Short mmCIF file of C-alpha atoms in Angstrom, two decimals:
data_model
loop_
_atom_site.label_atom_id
_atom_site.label_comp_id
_atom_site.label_asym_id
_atom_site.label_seq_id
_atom_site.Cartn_x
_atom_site.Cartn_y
_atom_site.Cartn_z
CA UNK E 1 97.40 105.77 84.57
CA UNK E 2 97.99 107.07 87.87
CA UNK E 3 100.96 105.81 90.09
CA UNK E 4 100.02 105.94 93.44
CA UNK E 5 102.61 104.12 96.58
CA UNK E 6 101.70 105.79 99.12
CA UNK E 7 104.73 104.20 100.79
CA UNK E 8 107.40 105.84 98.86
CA UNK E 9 104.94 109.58 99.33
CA UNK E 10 105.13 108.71 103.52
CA UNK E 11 108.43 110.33 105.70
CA UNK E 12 110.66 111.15 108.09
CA UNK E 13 110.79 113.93 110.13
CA UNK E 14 114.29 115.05 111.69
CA UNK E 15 115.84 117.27 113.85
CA UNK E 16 118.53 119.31 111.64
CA UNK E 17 120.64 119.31 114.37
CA UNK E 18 121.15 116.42 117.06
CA UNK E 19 119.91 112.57 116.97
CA UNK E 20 117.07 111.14 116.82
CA UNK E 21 113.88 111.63 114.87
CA UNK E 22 110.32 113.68 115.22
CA UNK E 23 107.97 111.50 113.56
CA UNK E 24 106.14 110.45 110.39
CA UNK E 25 105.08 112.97 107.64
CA UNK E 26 103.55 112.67 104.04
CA UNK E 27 103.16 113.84 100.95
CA UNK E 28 99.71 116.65 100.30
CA UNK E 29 98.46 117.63 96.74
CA UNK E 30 101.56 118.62 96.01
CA UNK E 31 105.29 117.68 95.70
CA UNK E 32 106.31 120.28 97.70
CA UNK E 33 103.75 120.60 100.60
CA UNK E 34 103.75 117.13 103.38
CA UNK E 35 101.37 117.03 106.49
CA UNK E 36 102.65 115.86 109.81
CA UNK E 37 100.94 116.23 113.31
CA UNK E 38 101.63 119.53 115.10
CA UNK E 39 103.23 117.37 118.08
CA UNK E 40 105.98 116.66 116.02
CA UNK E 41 107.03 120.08 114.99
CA UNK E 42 105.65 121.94 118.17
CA UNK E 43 108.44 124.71 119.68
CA UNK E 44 110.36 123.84 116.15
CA UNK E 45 111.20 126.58 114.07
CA UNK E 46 111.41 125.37 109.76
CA UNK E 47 115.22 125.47 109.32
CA UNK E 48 115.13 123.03 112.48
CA UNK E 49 113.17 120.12 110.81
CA UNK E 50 114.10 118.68 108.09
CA UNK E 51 112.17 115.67 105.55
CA UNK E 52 113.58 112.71 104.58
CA UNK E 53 111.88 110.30 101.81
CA UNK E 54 112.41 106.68 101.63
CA UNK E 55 115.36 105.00 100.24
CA UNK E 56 117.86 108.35 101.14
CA UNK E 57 120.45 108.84 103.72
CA UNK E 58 119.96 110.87 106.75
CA UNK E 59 122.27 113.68 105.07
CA UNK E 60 120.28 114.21 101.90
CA UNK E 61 117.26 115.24 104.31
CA UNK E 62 115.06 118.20 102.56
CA UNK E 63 114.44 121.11 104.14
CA UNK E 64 111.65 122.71 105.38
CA UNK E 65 110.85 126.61 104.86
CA UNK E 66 107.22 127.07 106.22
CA UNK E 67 105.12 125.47 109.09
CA UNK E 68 101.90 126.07 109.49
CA UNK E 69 99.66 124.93 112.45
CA UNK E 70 96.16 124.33 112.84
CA UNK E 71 94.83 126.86 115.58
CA UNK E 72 93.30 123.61 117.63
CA UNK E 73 93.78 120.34 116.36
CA UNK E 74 96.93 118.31 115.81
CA UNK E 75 97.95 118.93 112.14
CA UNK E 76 100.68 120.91 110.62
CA UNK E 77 101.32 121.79 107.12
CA UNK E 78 104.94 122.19 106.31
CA UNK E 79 106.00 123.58 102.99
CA UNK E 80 109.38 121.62 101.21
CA UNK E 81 110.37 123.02 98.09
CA UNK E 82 113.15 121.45 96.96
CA UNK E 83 111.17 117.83 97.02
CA UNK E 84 110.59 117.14 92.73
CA UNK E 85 107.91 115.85 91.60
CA UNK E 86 109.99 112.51 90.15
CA UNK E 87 110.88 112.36 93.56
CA UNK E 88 107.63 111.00 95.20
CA UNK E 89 104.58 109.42 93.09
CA UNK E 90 101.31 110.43 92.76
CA UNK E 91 99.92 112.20 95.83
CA UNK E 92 96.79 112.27 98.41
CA UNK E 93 94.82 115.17 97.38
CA UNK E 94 90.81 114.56 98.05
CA UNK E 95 89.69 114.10 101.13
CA UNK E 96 86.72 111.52 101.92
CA UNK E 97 84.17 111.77 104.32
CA UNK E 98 83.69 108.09 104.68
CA UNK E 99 82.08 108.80 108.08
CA UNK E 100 80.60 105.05 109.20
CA UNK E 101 81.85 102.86 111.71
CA UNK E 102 83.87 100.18 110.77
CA UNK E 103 85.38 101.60 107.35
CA UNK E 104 88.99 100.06 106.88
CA UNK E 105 91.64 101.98 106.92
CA UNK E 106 95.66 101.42 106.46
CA UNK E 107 97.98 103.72 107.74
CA UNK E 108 101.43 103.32 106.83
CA UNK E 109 104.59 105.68 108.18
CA UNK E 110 107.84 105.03 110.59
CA UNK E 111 107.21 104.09 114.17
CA UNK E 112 110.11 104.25 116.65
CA UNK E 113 111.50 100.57 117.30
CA UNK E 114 114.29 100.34 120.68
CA UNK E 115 116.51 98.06 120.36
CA UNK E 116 119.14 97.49 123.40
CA UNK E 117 122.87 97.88 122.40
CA UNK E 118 125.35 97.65 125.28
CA UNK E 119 122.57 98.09 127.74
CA UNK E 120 121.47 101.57 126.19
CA UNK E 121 117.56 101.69 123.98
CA UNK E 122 118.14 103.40 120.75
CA UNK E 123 115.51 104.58 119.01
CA UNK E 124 115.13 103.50 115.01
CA UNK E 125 112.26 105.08 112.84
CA UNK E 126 110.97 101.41 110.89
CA UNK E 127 108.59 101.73 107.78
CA UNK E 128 105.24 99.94 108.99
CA UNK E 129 102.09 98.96 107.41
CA UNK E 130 98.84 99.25 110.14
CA UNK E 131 95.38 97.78 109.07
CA UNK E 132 92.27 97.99 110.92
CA UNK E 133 88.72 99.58 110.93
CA UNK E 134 87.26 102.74 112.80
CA UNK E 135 85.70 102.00 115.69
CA UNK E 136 84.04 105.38 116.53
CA UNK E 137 83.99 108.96 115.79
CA UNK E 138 84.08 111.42 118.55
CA UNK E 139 85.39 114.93 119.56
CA UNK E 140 88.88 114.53 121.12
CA UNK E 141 90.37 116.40 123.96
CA UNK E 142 94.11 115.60 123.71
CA UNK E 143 96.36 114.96 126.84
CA UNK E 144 98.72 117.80 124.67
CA UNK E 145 95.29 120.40 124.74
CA UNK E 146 95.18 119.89 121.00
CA UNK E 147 91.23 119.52 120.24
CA UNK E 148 89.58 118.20 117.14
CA UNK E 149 87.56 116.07 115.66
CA UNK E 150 88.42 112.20 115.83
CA UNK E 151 88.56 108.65 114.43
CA UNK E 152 89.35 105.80 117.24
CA UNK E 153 91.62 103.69 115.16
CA UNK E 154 91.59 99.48 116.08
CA UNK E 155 95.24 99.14 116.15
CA UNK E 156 97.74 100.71 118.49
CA UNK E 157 99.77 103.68 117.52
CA UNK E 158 103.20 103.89 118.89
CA UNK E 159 105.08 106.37 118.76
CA UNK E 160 107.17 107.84 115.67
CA UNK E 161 103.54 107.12 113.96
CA UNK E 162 102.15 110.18 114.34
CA UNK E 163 101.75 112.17 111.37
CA UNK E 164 101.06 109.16 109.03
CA UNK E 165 98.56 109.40 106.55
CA UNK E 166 95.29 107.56 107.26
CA UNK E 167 93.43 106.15 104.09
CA UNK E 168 91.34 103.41 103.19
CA UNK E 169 92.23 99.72 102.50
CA UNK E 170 90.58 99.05 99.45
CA UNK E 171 91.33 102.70 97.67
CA UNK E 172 94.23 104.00 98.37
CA UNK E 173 93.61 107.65 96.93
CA UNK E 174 90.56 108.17 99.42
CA UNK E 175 92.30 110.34 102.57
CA UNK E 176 90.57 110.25 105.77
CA UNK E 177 92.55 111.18 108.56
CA UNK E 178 96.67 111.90 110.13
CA UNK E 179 98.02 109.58 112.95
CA UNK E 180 97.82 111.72 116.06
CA UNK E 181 98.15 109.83 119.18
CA UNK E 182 98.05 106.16 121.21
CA UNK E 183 95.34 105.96 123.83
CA UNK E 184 95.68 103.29 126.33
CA UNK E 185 92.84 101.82 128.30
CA UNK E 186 91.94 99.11 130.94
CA UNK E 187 89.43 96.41 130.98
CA UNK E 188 87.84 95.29 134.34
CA UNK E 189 89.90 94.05 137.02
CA UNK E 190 91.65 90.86 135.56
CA UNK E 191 93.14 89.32 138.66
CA UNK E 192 93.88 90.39 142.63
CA UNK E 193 97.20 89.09 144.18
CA UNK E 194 97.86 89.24 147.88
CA UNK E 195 101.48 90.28 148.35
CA UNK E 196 103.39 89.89 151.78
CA UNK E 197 105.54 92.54 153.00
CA UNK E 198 106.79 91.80 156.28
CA UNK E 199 104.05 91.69 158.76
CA UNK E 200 101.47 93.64 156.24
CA UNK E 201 99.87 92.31 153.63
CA UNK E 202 98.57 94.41 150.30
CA UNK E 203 96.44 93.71 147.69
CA UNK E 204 97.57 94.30 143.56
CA UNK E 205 94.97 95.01 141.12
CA UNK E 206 95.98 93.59 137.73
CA UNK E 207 93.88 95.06 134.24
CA UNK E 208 94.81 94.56 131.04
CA UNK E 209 95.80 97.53 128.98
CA UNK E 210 94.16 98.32 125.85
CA UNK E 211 95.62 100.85 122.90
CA UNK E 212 93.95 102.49 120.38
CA UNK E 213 95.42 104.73 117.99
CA UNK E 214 93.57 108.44 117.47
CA UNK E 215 93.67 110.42 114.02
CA UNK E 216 92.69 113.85 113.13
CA UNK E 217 89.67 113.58 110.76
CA UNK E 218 90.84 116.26 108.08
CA UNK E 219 87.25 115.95 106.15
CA UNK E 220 86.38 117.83 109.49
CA UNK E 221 88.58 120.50 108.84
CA UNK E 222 88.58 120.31 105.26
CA UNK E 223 88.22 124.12 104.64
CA UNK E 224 90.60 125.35 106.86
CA UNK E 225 93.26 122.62 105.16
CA UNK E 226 92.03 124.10 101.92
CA UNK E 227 92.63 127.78 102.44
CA UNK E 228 96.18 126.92 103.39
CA UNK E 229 96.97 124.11 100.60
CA UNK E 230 94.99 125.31 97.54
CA UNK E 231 92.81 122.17 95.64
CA UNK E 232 94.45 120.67 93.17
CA UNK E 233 92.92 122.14 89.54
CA UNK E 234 92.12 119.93 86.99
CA UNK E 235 94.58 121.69 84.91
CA UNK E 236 97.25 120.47 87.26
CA UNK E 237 95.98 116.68 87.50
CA UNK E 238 96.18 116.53 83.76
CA UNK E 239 99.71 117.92 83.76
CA UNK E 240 101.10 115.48 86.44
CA UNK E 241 99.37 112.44 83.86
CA UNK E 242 101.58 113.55 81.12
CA UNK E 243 104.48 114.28 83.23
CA UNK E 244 104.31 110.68 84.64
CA UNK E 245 103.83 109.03 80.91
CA UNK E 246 107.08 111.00 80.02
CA UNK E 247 108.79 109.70 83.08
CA UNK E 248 107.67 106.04 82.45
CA UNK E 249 109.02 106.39 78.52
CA UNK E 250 112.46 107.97 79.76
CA UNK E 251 112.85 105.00 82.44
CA UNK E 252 112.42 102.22 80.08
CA UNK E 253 114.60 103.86 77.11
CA UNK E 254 117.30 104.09 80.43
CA UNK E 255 116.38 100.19 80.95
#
């Protein structure tokens, strides 16, 4: 049997030097190989980002040798080799063209929450499950010149989300897509409020702001993504099945 969280496979991206954080990344086809959108790593060189999985402190942060960018859209490849396989569980590796309006999706990785202490918004990275459906497909021009294929996603996307994986609700091994950005929008004019300045009067124009979250569709660029992160060979599937049924046995003998 296959052990698949995608939860514990989705993580952090950090500046090696400094505060803060750069995003959400996950695990690809293999241990040692995560995707991420290219926002997060742009201007970076490797030995300045490192990967941090669920569960560790900040210190014990992995990191990364290789980044590779997509020549347009918003997707990175970075290579982590000192992630091991009992490390992270079993990993996304096909890629589903589920194209059809309203297909479900979950997206799960670490948005950035601000919380106010002594009068100053800190930034925390907080593990969040999204749920929604796909409300269209379209080519995407991105405010960052990134440009790519797209799914409009029904929830929001804040930021720290971007670069989380995108997969569907009901089956969790079907990949569709990476978190790239958070669109807002404005319905018609709500309301109109006359406002009295002095001997001039103006007029406000209230709208209510929609978001909608954007993700790379990787089936889109699926053989670009496979030229730089090989298929996984049946060989190797069948491997990680017995590796997994050898790490089950040694857990419960250690219970």
């Amino acid at each position: 049997m296959r052990d698949q969280n995608v939860l514990l496979n989705t993580g952090i991206l950090l500046p090696r030097v400094g505060d803060g954080f750069l995003g959400s990344c996950f695990v690809f086809r293999y241990a040692t190989t995560f995707l991420t959108a290219a926002h997060c790593v742009k201007d970076l060189a490797p030995r300045d980002v490192g990967v941090l999985l669920p569960g560790a402190p900040a210190e014990y942060a992995f990191g990364v040798v290789n980044i590779t960018c997509h020549p347009q859209a918003d997707l990175a490849v970075l290579q982590v080799p000192e992630v091991r396989e009992e490390q992270v569980t079993w990993p996304q590796y096909t890629l589903f063209d589920d194209r059809e309006l309203g297909v479900e999706f979950t997206a799960c990785g670490y948005p950035q929450e601000f919380r106010h202490i002594a009068h100053i918004a800190v930034g925390q990275p907080t593990l969040r499950v999204f749920r929604g459906y796909v409300q269209r497909f379209f080519p995407h021009t991105s405010h960052m010149g990134y440009r790519y294929f797209a799914a409009e996603l029904s929830t929001p996307c804040p930021a720290g989300l971007s670069g989380a994986p995108v997969f569907n609700s009901g089956f969790h091994g079907r990949l569709y897509g990476v978190v790239a950005e958070d669109v807002k929008t404005s319905t018609e004019l709500e309301s109109v409020i006359e406002v009295k300045d002095g001997d001039k009067t103006r007029e406000e124009l209230y709208h209510n702001v929609i978001h909608y979250g954007v993700a790379v569709w990787l089936p889109a660029i699926a053989s670009w993504l496979d030229q730089i992160v090989p298929p996984v060979s049946d060989e190797e599937i069948q491997r990680r099945g017995a590796n997994q049924q050898r790490l089950r046995k040694q857990q419960q003998v250690g219970q």
